[in-house]
Each structure stands twice: as structure tokens, then as C-alpha cells.
mmCIF file of C-alpha atoms in Angstrom:
data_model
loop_
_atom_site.group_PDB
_atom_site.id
_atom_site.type_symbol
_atom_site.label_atom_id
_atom_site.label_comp_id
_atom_site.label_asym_id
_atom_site.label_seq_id
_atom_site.Cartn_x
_atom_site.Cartn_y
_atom_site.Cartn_z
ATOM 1 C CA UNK B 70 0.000 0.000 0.000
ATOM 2 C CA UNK B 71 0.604 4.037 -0.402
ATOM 3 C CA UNK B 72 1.018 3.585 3.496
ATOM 4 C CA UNK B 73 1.829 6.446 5.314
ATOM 5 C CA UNK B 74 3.134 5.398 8.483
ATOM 6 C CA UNK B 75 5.944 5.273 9.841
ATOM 7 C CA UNK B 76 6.020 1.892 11.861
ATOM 8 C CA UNK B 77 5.333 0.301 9.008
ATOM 9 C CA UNK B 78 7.659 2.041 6.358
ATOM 10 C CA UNK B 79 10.741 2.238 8.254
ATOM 11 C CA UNK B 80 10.244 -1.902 8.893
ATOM 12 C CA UNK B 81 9.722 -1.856 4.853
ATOM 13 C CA UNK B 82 13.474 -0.853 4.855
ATOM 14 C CA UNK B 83 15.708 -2.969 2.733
ATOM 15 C CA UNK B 84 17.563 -0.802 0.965
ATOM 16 C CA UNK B 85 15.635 -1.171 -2.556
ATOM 17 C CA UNK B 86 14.297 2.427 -2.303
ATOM 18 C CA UNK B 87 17.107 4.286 -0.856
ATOM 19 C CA UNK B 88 19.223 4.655 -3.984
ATOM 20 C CA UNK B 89 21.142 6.413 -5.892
ATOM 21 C CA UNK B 90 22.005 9.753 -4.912
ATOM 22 C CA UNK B 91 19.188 9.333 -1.468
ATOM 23 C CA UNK B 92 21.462 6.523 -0.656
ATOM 24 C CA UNK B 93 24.366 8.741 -0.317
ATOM 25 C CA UNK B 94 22.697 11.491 1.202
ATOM 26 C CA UNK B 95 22.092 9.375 4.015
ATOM 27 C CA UNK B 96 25.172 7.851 4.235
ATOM 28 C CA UNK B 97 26.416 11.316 4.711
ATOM 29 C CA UNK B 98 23.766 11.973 7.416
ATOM 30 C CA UNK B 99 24.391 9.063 9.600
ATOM 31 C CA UNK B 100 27.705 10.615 9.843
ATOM 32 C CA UNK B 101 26.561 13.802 11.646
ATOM 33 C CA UNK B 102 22.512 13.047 12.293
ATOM 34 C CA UNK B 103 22.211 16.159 13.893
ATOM 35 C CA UNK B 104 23.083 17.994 10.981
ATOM 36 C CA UNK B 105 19.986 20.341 10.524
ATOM 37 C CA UNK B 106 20.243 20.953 6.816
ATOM 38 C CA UNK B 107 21.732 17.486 5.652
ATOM 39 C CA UNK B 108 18.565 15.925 7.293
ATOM 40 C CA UNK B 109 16.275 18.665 5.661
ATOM 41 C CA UNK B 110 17.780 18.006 2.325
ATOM 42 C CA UNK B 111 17.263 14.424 2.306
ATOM 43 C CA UNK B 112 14.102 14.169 3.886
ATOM 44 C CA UNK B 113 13.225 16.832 1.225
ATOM 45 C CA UNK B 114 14.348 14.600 -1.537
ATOM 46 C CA UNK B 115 12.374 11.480 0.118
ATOM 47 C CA UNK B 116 8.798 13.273 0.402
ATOM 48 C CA UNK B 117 9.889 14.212 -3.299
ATOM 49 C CA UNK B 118 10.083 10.825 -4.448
ATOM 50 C CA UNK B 119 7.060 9.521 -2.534
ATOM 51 C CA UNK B 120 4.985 12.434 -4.581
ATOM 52 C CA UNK B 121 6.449 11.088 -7.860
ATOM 53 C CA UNK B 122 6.722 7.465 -7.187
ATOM 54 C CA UNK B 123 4.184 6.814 -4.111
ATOM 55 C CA UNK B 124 6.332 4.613 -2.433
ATOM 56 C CA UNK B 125 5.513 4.790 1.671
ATOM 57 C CA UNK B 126 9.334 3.863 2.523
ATOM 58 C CA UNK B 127 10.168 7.308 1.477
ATOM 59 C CA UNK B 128 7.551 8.593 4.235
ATOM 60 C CA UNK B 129 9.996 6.583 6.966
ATOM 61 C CA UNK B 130 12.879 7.494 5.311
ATOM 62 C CA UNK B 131 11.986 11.408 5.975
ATOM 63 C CA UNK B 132 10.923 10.774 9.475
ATOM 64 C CA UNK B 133 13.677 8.798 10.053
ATOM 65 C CA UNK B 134 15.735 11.929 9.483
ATOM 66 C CA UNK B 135 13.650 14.711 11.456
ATOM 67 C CA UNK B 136 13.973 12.007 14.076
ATOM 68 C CA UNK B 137 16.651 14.068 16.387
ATOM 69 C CA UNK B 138 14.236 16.781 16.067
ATOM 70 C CA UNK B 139 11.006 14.941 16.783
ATOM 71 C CA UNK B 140 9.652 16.422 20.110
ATOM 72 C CA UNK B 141 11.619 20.288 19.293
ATOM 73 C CA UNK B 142 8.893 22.433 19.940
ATOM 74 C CA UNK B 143 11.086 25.418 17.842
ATOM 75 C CA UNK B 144 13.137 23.027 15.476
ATOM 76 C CA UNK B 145 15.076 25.175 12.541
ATOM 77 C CA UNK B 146 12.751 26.422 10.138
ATOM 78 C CA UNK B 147 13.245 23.528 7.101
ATOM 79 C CA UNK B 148 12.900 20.800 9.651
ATOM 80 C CA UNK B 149 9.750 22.569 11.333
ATOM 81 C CA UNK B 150 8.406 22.830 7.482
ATOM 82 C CA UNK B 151 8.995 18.585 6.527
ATOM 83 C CA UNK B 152 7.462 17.993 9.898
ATOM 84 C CA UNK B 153 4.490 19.456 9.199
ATOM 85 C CA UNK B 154 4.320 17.890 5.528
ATOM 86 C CA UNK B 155 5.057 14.663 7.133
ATOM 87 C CA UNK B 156 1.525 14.897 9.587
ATOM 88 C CA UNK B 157 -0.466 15.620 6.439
ATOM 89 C CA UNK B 158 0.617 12.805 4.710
ATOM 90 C CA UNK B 159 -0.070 10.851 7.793
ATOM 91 C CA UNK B 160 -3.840 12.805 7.314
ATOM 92 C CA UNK B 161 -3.183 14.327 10.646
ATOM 93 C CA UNK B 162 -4.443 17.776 9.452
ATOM 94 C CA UNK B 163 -5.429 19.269 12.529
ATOM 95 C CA UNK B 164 -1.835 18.568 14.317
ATOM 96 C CA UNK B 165 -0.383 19.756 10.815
ATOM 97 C CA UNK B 166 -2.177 23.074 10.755
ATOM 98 C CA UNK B 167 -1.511 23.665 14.597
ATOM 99 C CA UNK B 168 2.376 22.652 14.196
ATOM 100 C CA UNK B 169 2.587 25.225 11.526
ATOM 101 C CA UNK B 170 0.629 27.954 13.376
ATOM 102 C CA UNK B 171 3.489 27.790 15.955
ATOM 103 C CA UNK B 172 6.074 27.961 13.440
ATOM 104 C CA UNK B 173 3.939 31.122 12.079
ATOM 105 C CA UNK B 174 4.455 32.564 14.944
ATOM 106 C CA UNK B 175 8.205 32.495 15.050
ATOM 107 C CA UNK B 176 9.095 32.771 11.764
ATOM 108 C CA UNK B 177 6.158 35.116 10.335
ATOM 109 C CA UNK B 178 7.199 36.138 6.899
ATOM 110 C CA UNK B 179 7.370 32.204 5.924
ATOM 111 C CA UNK B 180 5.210 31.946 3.247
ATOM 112 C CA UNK B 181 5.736 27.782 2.356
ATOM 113 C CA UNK B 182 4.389 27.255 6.105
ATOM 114 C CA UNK B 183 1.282 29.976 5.216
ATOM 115 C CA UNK B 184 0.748 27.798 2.360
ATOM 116 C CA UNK B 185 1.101 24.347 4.039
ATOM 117 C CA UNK B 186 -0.890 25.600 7.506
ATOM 118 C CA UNK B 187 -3.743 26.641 5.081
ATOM 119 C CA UNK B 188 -4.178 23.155 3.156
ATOM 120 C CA UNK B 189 -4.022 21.574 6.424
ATOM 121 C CA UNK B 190 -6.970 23.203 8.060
ATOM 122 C CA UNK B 191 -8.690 23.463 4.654
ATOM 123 C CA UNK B 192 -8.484 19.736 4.757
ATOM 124 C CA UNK B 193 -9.624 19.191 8.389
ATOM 125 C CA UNK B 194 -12.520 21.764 7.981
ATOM 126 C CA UNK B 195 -11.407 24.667 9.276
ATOM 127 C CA UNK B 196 -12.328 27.605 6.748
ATOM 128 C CA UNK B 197 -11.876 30.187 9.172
ATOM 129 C CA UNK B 198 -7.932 29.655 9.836
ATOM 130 C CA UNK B 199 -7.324 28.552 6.248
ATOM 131 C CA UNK B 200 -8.548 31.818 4.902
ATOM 132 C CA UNK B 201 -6.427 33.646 6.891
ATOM 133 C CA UNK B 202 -3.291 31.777 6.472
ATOM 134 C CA UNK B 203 -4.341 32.515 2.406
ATOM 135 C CA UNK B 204 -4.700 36.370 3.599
ATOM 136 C CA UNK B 205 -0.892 36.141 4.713
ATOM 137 C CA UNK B 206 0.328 35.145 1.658
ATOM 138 C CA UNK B 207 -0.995 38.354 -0.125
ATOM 139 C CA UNK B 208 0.449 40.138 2.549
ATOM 140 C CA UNK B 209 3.323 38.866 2.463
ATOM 141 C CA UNK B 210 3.698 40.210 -1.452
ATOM 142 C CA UNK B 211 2.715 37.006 -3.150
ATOM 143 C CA UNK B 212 -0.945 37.792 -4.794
ATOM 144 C CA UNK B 213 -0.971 35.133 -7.153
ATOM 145 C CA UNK B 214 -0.195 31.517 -4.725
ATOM 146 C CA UNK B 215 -3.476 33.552 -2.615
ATOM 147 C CA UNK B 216 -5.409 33.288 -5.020
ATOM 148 C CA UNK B 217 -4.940 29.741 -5.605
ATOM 149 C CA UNK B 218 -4.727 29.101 -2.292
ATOM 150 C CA UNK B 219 -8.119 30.997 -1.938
ATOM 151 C CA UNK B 220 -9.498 28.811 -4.919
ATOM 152 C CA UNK B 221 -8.898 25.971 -2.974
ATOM 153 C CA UNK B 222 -11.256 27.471 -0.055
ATOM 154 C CA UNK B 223 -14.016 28.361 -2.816
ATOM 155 C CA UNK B 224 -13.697 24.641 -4.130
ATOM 156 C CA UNK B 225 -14.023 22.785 -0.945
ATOM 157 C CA UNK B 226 -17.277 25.523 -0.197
ATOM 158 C CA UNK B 227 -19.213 24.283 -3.634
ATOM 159 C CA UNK B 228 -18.097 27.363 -5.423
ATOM 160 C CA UNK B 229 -15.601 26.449 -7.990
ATOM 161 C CA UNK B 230 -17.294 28.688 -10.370
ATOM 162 C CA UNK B 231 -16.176 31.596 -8.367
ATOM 163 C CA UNK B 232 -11.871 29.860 -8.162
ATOM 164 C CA UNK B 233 -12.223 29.124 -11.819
ATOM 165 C CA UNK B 234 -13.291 32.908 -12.819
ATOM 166 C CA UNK B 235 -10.880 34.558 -10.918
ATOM 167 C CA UNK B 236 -7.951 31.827 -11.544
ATOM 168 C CA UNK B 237 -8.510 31.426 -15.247
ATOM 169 C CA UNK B 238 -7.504 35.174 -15.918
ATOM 170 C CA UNK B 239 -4.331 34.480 -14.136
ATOM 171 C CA UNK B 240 -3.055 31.604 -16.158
ATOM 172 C CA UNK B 241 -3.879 33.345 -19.677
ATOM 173 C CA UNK B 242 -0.893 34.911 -18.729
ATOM 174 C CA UNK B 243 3.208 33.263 -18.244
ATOM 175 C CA UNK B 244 3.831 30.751 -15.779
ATOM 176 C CA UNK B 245 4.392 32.331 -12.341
ATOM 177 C CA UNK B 246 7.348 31.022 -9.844
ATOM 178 C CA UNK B 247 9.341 28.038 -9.724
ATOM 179 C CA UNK B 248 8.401 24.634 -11.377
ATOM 180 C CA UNK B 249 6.857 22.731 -8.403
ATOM 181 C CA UNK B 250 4.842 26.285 -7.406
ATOM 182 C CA UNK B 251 3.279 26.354 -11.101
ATOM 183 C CA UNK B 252 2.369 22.615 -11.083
ATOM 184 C CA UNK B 253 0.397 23.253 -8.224
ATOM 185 C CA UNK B 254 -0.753 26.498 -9.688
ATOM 186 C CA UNK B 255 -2.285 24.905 -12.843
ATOM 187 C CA UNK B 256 -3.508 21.951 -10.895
ATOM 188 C CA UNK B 257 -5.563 23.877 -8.510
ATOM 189 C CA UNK B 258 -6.699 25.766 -11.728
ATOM 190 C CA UNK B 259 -7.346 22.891 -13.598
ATOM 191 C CA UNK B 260 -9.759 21.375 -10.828
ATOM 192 C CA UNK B 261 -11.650 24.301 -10.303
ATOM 193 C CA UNK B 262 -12.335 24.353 -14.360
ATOM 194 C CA UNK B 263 -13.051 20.559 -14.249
ATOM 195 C CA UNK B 264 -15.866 21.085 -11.244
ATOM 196 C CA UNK B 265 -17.221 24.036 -13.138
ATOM 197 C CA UNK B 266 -17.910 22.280 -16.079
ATOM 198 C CA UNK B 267 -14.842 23.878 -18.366
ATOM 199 C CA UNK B 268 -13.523 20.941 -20.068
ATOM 200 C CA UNK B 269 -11.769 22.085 -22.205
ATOM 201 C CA UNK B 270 -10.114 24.411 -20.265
ATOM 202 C CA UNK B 271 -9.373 22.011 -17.401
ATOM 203 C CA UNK B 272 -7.702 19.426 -20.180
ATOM 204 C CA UNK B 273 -5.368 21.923 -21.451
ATOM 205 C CA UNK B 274 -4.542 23.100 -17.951
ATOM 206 C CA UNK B 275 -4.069 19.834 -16.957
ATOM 207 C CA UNK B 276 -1.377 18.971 -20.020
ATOM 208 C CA UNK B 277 0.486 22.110 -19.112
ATOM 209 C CA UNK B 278 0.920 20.910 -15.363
ATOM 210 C CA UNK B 279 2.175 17.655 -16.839
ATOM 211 C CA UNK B 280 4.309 18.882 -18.852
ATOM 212 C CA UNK B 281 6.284 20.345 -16.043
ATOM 213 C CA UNK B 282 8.627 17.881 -14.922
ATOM 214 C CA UNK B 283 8.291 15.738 -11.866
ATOM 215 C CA UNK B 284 4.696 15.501 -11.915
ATOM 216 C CA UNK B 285 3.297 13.716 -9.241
ATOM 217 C CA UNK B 286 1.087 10.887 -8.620
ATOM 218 C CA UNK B 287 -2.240 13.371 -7.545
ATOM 219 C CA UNK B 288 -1.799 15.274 -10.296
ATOM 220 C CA UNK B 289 -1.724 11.775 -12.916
ATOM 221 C CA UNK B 290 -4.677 11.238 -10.831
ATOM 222 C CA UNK B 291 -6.639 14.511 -10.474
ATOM 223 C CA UNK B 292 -5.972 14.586 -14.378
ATOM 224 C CA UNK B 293 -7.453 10.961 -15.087
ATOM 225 C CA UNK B 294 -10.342 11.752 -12.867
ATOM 226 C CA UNK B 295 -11.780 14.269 -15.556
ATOM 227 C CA UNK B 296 -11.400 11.830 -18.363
ATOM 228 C CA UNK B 297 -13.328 9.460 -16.110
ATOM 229 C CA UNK B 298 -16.136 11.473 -15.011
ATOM 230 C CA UNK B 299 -16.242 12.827 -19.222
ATOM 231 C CA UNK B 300 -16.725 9.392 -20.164
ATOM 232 C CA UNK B 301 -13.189 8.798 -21.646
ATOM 233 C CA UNK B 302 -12.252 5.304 -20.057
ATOM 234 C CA UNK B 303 -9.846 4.697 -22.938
ATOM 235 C CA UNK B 304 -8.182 7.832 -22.716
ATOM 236 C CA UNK B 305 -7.759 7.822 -19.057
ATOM 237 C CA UNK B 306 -6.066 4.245 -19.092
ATOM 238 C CA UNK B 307 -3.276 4.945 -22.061
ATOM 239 C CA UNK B 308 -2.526 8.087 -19.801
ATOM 240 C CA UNK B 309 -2.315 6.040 -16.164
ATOM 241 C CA UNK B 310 -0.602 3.212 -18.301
ATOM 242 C CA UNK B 311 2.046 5.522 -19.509
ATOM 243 C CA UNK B 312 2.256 7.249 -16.355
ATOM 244 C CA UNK B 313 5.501 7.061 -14.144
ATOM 245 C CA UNK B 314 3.985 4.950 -11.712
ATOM 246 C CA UNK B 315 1.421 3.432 -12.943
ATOM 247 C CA UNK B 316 0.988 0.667 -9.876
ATOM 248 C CA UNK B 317 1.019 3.135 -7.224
ATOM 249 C CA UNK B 318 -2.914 2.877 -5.293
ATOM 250 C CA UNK B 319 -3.996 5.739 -6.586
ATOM 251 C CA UNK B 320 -3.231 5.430 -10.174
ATOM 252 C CA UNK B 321 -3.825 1.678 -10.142
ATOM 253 C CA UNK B 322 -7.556 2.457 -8.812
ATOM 254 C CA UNK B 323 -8.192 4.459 -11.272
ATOM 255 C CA UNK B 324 -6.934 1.664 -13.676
ATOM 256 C CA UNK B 325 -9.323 -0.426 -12.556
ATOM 257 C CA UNK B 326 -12.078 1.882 -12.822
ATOM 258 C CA UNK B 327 -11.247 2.739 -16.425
ATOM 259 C CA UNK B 328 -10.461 -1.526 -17.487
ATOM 260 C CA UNK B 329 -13.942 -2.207 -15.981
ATOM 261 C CA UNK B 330 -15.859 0.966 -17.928
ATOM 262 C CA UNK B 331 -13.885 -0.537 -21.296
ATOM 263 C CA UNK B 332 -14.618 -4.006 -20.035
ATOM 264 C CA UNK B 333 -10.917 -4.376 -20.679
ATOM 265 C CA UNK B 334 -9.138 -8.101 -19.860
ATOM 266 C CA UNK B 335 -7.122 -7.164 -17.068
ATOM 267 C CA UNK B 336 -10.239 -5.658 -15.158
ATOM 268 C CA UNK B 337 -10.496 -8.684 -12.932
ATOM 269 C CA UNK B 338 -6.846 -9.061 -12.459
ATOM 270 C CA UNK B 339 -6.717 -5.315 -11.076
ATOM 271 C CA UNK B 340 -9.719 -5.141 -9.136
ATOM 272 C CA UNK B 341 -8.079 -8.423 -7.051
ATOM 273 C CA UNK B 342 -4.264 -6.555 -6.758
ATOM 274 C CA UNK B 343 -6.458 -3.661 -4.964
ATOM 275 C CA UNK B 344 -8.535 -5.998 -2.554
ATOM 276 C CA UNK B 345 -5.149 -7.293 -1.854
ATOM 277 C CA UNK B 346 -4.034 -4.023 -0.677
ATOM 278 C CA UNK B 347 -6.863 -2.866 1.094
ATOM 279 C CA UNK B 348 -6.507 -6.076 2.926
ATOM 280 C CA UNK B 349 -3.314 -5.746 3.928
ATOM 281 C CA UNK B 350 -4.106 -2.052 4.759
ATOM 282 C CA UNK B 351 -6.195 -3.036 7.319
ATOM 283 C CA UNK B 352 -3.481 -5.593 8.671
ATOM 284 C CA UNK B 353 -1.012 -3.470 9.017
ATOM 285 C CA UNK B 354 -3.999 -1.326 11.013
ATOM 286 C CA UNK B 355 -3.286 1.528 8.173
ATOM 287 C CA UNK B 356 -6.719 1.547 6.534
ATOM 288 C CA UNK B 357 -7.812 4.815 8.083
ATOM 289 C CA UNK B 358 -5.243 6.794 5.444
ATOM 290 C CA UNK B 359 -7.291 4.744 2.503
ATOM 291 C CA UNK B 360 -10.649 5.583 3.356
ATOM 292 C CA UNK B 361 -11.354 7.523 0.339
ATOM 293 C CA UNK B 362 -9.806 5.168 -2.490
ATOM 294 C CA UNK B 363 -11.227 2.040 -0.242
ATOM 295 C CA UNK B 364 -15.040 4.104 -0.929
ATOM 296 C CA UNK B 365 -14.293 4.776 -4.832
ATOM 297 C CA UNK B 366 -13.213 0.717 -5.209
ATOM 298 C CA UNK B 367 -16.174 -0.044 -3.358
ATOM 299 C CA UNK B 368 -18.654 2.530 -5.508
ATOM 300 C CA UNK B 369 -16.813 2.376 -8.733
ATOM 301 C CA UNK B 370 -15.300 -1.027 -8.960
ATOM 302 C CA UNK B 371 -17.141 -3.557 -6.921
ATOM 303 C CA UNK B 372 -20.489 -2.312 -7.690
ATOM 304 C CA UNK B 373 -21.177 -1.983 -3.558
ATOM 305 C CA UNK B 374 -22.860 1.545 -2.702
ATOM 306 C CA UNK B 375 -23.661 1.089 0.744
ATOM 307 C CA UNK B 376 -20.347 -0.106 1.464
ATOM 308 C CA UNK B 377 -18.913 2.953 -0.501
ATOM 309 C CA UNK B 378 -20.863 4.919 1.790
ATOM 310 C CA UNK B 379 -19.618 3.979 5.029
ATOM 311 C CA UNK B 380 -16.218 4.363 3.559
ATOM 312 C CA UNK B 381 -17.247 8.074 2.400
ATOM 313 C CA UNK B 382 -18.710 9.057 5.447
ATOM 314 C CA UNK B 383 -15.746 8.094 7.352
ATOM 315 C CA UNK B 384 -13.273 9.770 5.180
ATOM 316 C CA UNK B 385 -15.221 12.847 5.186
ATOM 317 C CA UNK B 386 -14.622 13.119 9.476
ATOM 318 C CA UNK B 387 -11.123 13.003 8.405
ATOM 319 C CA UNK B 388 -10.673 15.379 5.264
ATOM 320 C CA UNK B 389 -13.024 17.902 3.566
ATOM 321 C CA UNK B 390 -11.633 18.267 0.215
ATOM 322 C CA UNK B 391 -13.704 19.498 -2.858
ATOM 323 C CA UNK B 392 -13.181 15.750 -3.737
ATOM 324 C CA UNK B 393 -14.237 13.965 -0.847
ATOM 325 C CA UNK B 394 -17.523 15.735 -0.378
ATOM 326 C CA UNK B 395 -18.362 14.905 -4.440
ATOM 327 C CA UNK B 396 -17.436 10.915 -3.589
ATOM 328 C CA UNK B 397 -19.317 11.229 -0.529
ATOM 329 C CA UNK B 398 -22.351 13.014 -2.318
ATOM 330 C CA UNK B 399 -22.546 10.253 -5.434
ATOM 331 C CA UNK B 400 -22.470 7.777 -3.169
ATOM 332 C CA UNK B 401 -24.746 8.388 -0.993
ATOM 333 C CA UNK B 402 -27.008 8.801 -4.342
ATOM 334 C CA UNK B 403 -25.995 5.520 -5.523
ATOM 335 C CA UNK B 404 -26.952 3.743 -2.311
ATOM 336 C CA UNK B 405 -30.481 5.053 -2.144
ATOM 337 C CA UNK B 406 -29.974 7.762 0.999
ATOM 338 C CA UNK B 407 -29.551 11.176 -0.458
ATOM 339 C CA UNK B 408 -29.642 11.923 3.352
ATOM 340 C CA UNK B 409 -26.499 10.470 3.990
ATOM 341 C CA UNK B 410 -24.955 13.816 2.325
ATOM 342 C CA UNK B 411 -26.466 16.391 4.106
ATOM 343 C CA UNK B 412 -23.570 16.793 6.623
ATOM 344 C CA UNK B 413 -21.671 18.528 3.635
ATOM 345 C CA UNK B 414 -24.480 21.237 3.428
ATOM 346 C CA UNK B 415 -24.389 21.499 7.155
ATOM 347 C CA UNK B 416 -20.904 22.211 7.379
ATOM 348 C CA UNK B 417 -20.573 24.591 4.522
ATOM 349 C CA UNK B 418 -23.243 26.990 5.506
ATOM 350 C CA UNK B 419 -21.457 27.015 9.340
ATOM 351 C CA UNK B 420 -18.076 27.547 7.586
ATOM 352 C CA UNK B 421 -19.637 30.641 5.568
ATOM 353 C CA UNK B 422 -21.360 32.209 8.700
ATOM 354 C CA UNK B 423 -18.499 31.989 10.386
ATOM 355 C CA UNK B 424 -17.072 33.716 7.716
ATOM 356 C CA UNK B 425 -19.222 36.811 7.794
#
């Protein structure tokens, strides 16, 4: 599995994944472990390669190096930022966003941490903090990441209309920033075109993010998403096939959604490698960080709605992404209790009177 605990990863350890150039980074670090920016640079490197390659070692491997500075309640400022990537990885969003508010407070002009502390409590349902985190990016002299990070707020409150209207003029325009920071740029762009019904504009967003090197597995996802939900099975498998890596959980779901749409021979054969995973998910007590793909197998693969449901529901106490509410919304349709969604509703009208 795309495991993202540590227990489990760091026992995963043989020495397959830590390669190359990561293998002698850490050599180099387990000569001086307390070496601040050694263990930044190659726990930077790890989380790097688990976006590209979803492999859950590198998650141990990071932590493994921010170990020394585990329980520092003011470690240096790159250290500070990995930790609190590492805790939303782990889905801890909450202890993510409060981690980062305390480096916010030390280290105030640190726009990364606004950035990070504002997906975290966007993602554990906390509008009110995550707008303001957004708000400290513009003041900090960085208009256009706000407004993405603002169209990420709109998205998960039902209103991608309003992201795509305002973030469509800004990518008529050049690319804005470094490489990683426009990937994310035209992904967040992309999605809020896709939910508003732009096609076309979200597919050509989405091949300009991919054709920025390094793009990760969510963003091979987010991208095959649209082609599945525009009825483009076909389409949606030559791109996962061709993919970097294509057997990560996330991509191979989404395999296994398009081979059973196209009726395609290997459908059985994938639906069984993801059972197997799921299964050993919930061995390896993990399951909790799978919710979400464990309800689309269940709602798009195994034909099982109420199942999907529970699955849904759960994920949505953990994360309220634009994404999670939609999966929890179609399938509470599909299993017969339109009901079951209301808690969405609920919690976006508290978020926006909160707002006011």
C-alpha cells in the first residue's frame, strides 16, 4: 500500500528504495545526524520521491531523518516545514495546521508554512484559519499563490465557479514562480475548471501541469479523474498506463475503474491486486489513510454503494476536500440515501457564517 506510516515504512526498509544519490545522502547523514540541513535536504528529496513514485518507505525514510528533532517544539525552520508535511501525509491535518501555526508565529514572513498551515486546516474543515493563512500570503507580497490558495477554499465551499473565474484570468498569462509552485498552480486551476464544467479548459490546464517535470502521482490522478467522469475510459487508461507509476494505489484504482468501464481483460486481475491491498491495509492497522480510495473501489469497482458509503462518510470526518464531499455526495445517491450527504451542506453553511 501508499502507506503512510511510519512503523510500518521504516520496517519496509531494505535498501531497494534508498538509492542512488538518497542513498548517499544518508550515508552522509548518519555521519553527523544532527546535521539540521543534511537531514532537511534528504528528507526533502524522500517526500519528493514519494509524490512522484508513491512509495511509503520514502515517508519513513523522511521521518527517520527529522527524528533528532522529533519532540523540538522550535526546530530550525526547514525541519519545522517537513514535519508538518510529514503529519499531512499521515492525514493528521489538525496537528499539521496547529504545528505550523506555531512555526507562524516564530518565523512570520514564511510563506511555504502559510501555504502548508492553510491546506491543512482546509483539509480538516477549518475555513476560518485557512482563509487567513491565504490572507498572509498576499500580505506577504505574493498575490498570485493567494489566489490559488483561496481557490482551494471556494472549491471545498461548492463554489468552484467563483476559483475558476478569478484563476482562469491568471493563467492566460506566463507561468508564475518556480516549477513545483506552477504545477500546483495549474492543478488547482485545472480542478476548479473541471468542477465548473470547463472541459476544455481544465484538459489543457491539466497537459500544461504535466508537462512540467516531476509531476506527481495526484496530479496523474486529479488529471485521469476528468477523463473518467467525461466518459473517456480509454483515454484515461493509455494516460495512467504511460504514467511514471502506474501501480502506485492511486493510479492503479483508477486503472481499474477505467479496465472495468472498457470491459478491458485485465479488469479482474486489477480489481483483485487492490482488494489485496486494502486487505493488507487493514493488517497493518493503516486503513484509516485509505478511506477515500477504499469508498471509490467499493462505488466504482465492486459495484457496492452502501459499502462505498460507510467508507465516504468516514473519510469525510477526516478530510473535507472538494473531492471527498463529491465521492461522498454520489455515493450516498448511488446507495439510495440522499440523506447520507447532508452533513456537507451542514458544514458549509457554518463555515460561511463563520465567515461573515
Amino acid at each position: 500500500m501508499d502507506a503512510d506510516a511510519d512503523t510500518v515504512v521504516l520496517q519496509l526498509d531494505t535498501g531497494g528504495a534508498r538509492s542512488g544519490g538518497l542513498a548517499t545522502m544518508w550515508r552522509d547523514l548518519q555521519r553527523q545526524p544532527d546535521n539540521a540541513g543534511a537531514a532537511a535536504s534528504y528528507a526533502n528529496q524522500a517526500l519528493q520521491r514519494y509524490a512522484r513514485d508513491g512509495d511509503a518507505r520514502y515517508i519513513g525514510f523522511a521521518q527517520g531523518a527529522l527524528e533528532p528533532w522529533r519532540d523540538n517544539p522550535q526546530p530550525p525552520l526547514a525541519i519545522w516545514l517537513l514535519r508538518g508535511r510529514i503529519l499531512q501525509t499521515q492525514h493528521q491535518f489538525a496537528a499539521a495546521g496547529t504545528d505550523l501555526d506555531r512555526l507562524l508565529a516564530t518565523h512570520r514572513d514564511a510563506v511555504e508554512g502559510m501555504l502548508l498551515s492553510a491546506d491543512a486546516w482546509r483539509r480538516a474543515g477549518d475555513i476560518g484559519r485557512a482563509r487567513a493563512r491565504c490572507a498572509g500570503v498576499a500580505l506577504a507580497g505574493y498575490p498570485i499563490p493567494a489566489l490559488h490558495c483561496a481557490g482551494d477554499i471556494l472549491m471545498s465551499l461548492g463554489e468552484p465557479e467563483q476559483a475558476f473565474a478569478t484563476l482562469s484570468q491568471v493563467h492566460e498569462g506566463p507561468a508564475h514562480g518556480p516549477p513545483p509552485l506552477q504545477q500546483w498552480m495549474l492543478t488547482v486551476a485545472a480542478e476548479a475548471a473541471a468542477a465548473a464544467g470547463k472541459v476544455h479548459e481544465a484538459l489543457e490546464l491539466y497537459q500544461r501541469a504535466l508537462a512540467i517535470p516531476g509531476a506527481t502521482i495526484a496530479l496523474h490522478a486529479s488529471h485521469a479523474d476528468l477523463l473518467l467522469a467525461q466518459g473517456r475510459p480509454k483515454e484515461a487508461l493509455v494516460a495512467l498506463t504511460s504514467a511514471p507509476a502506474p501501480d502506485t494505489d492511486a493510479l492503479l484504482l483508477r486503472r481499474a475503474i477505467a479496465a472495468k468501464r472498457l470491459d478491458h481483460a485485465d479488469r479482474h486481475a486489477l480489481r483483485d491486486r487492490l482488494s489485496g491491498r486494502f486487505a493488507e491495509a487493514e493488517r497493518l492497522g493503516t486503513a484509516a489513510l485509505h478511506w477515500r480510495e477504499q469508498a471509490m473501489f467499493a462505488l466504482r469497482v465492486a459495484d457496492d454503494p452502501d459499502t462505498a458509503l460507510a467508507y465516504a462518510k468516514q473519510n469525510w470526518a477526516v478530510q473535507k476536500g472538494p473531492e471527498d464531499a463529491s465521492l461522498l455526495l454520489e455515493a450516498a445517491r448511488a446507495a439510495g440515501r440522499p440523506e447520507a450527504a447532508e452533513i456537507i451542506y451542514g458544514w458549509r453553511e457554518q463555515q460561511r457564517q463563520q465567515d461573515i
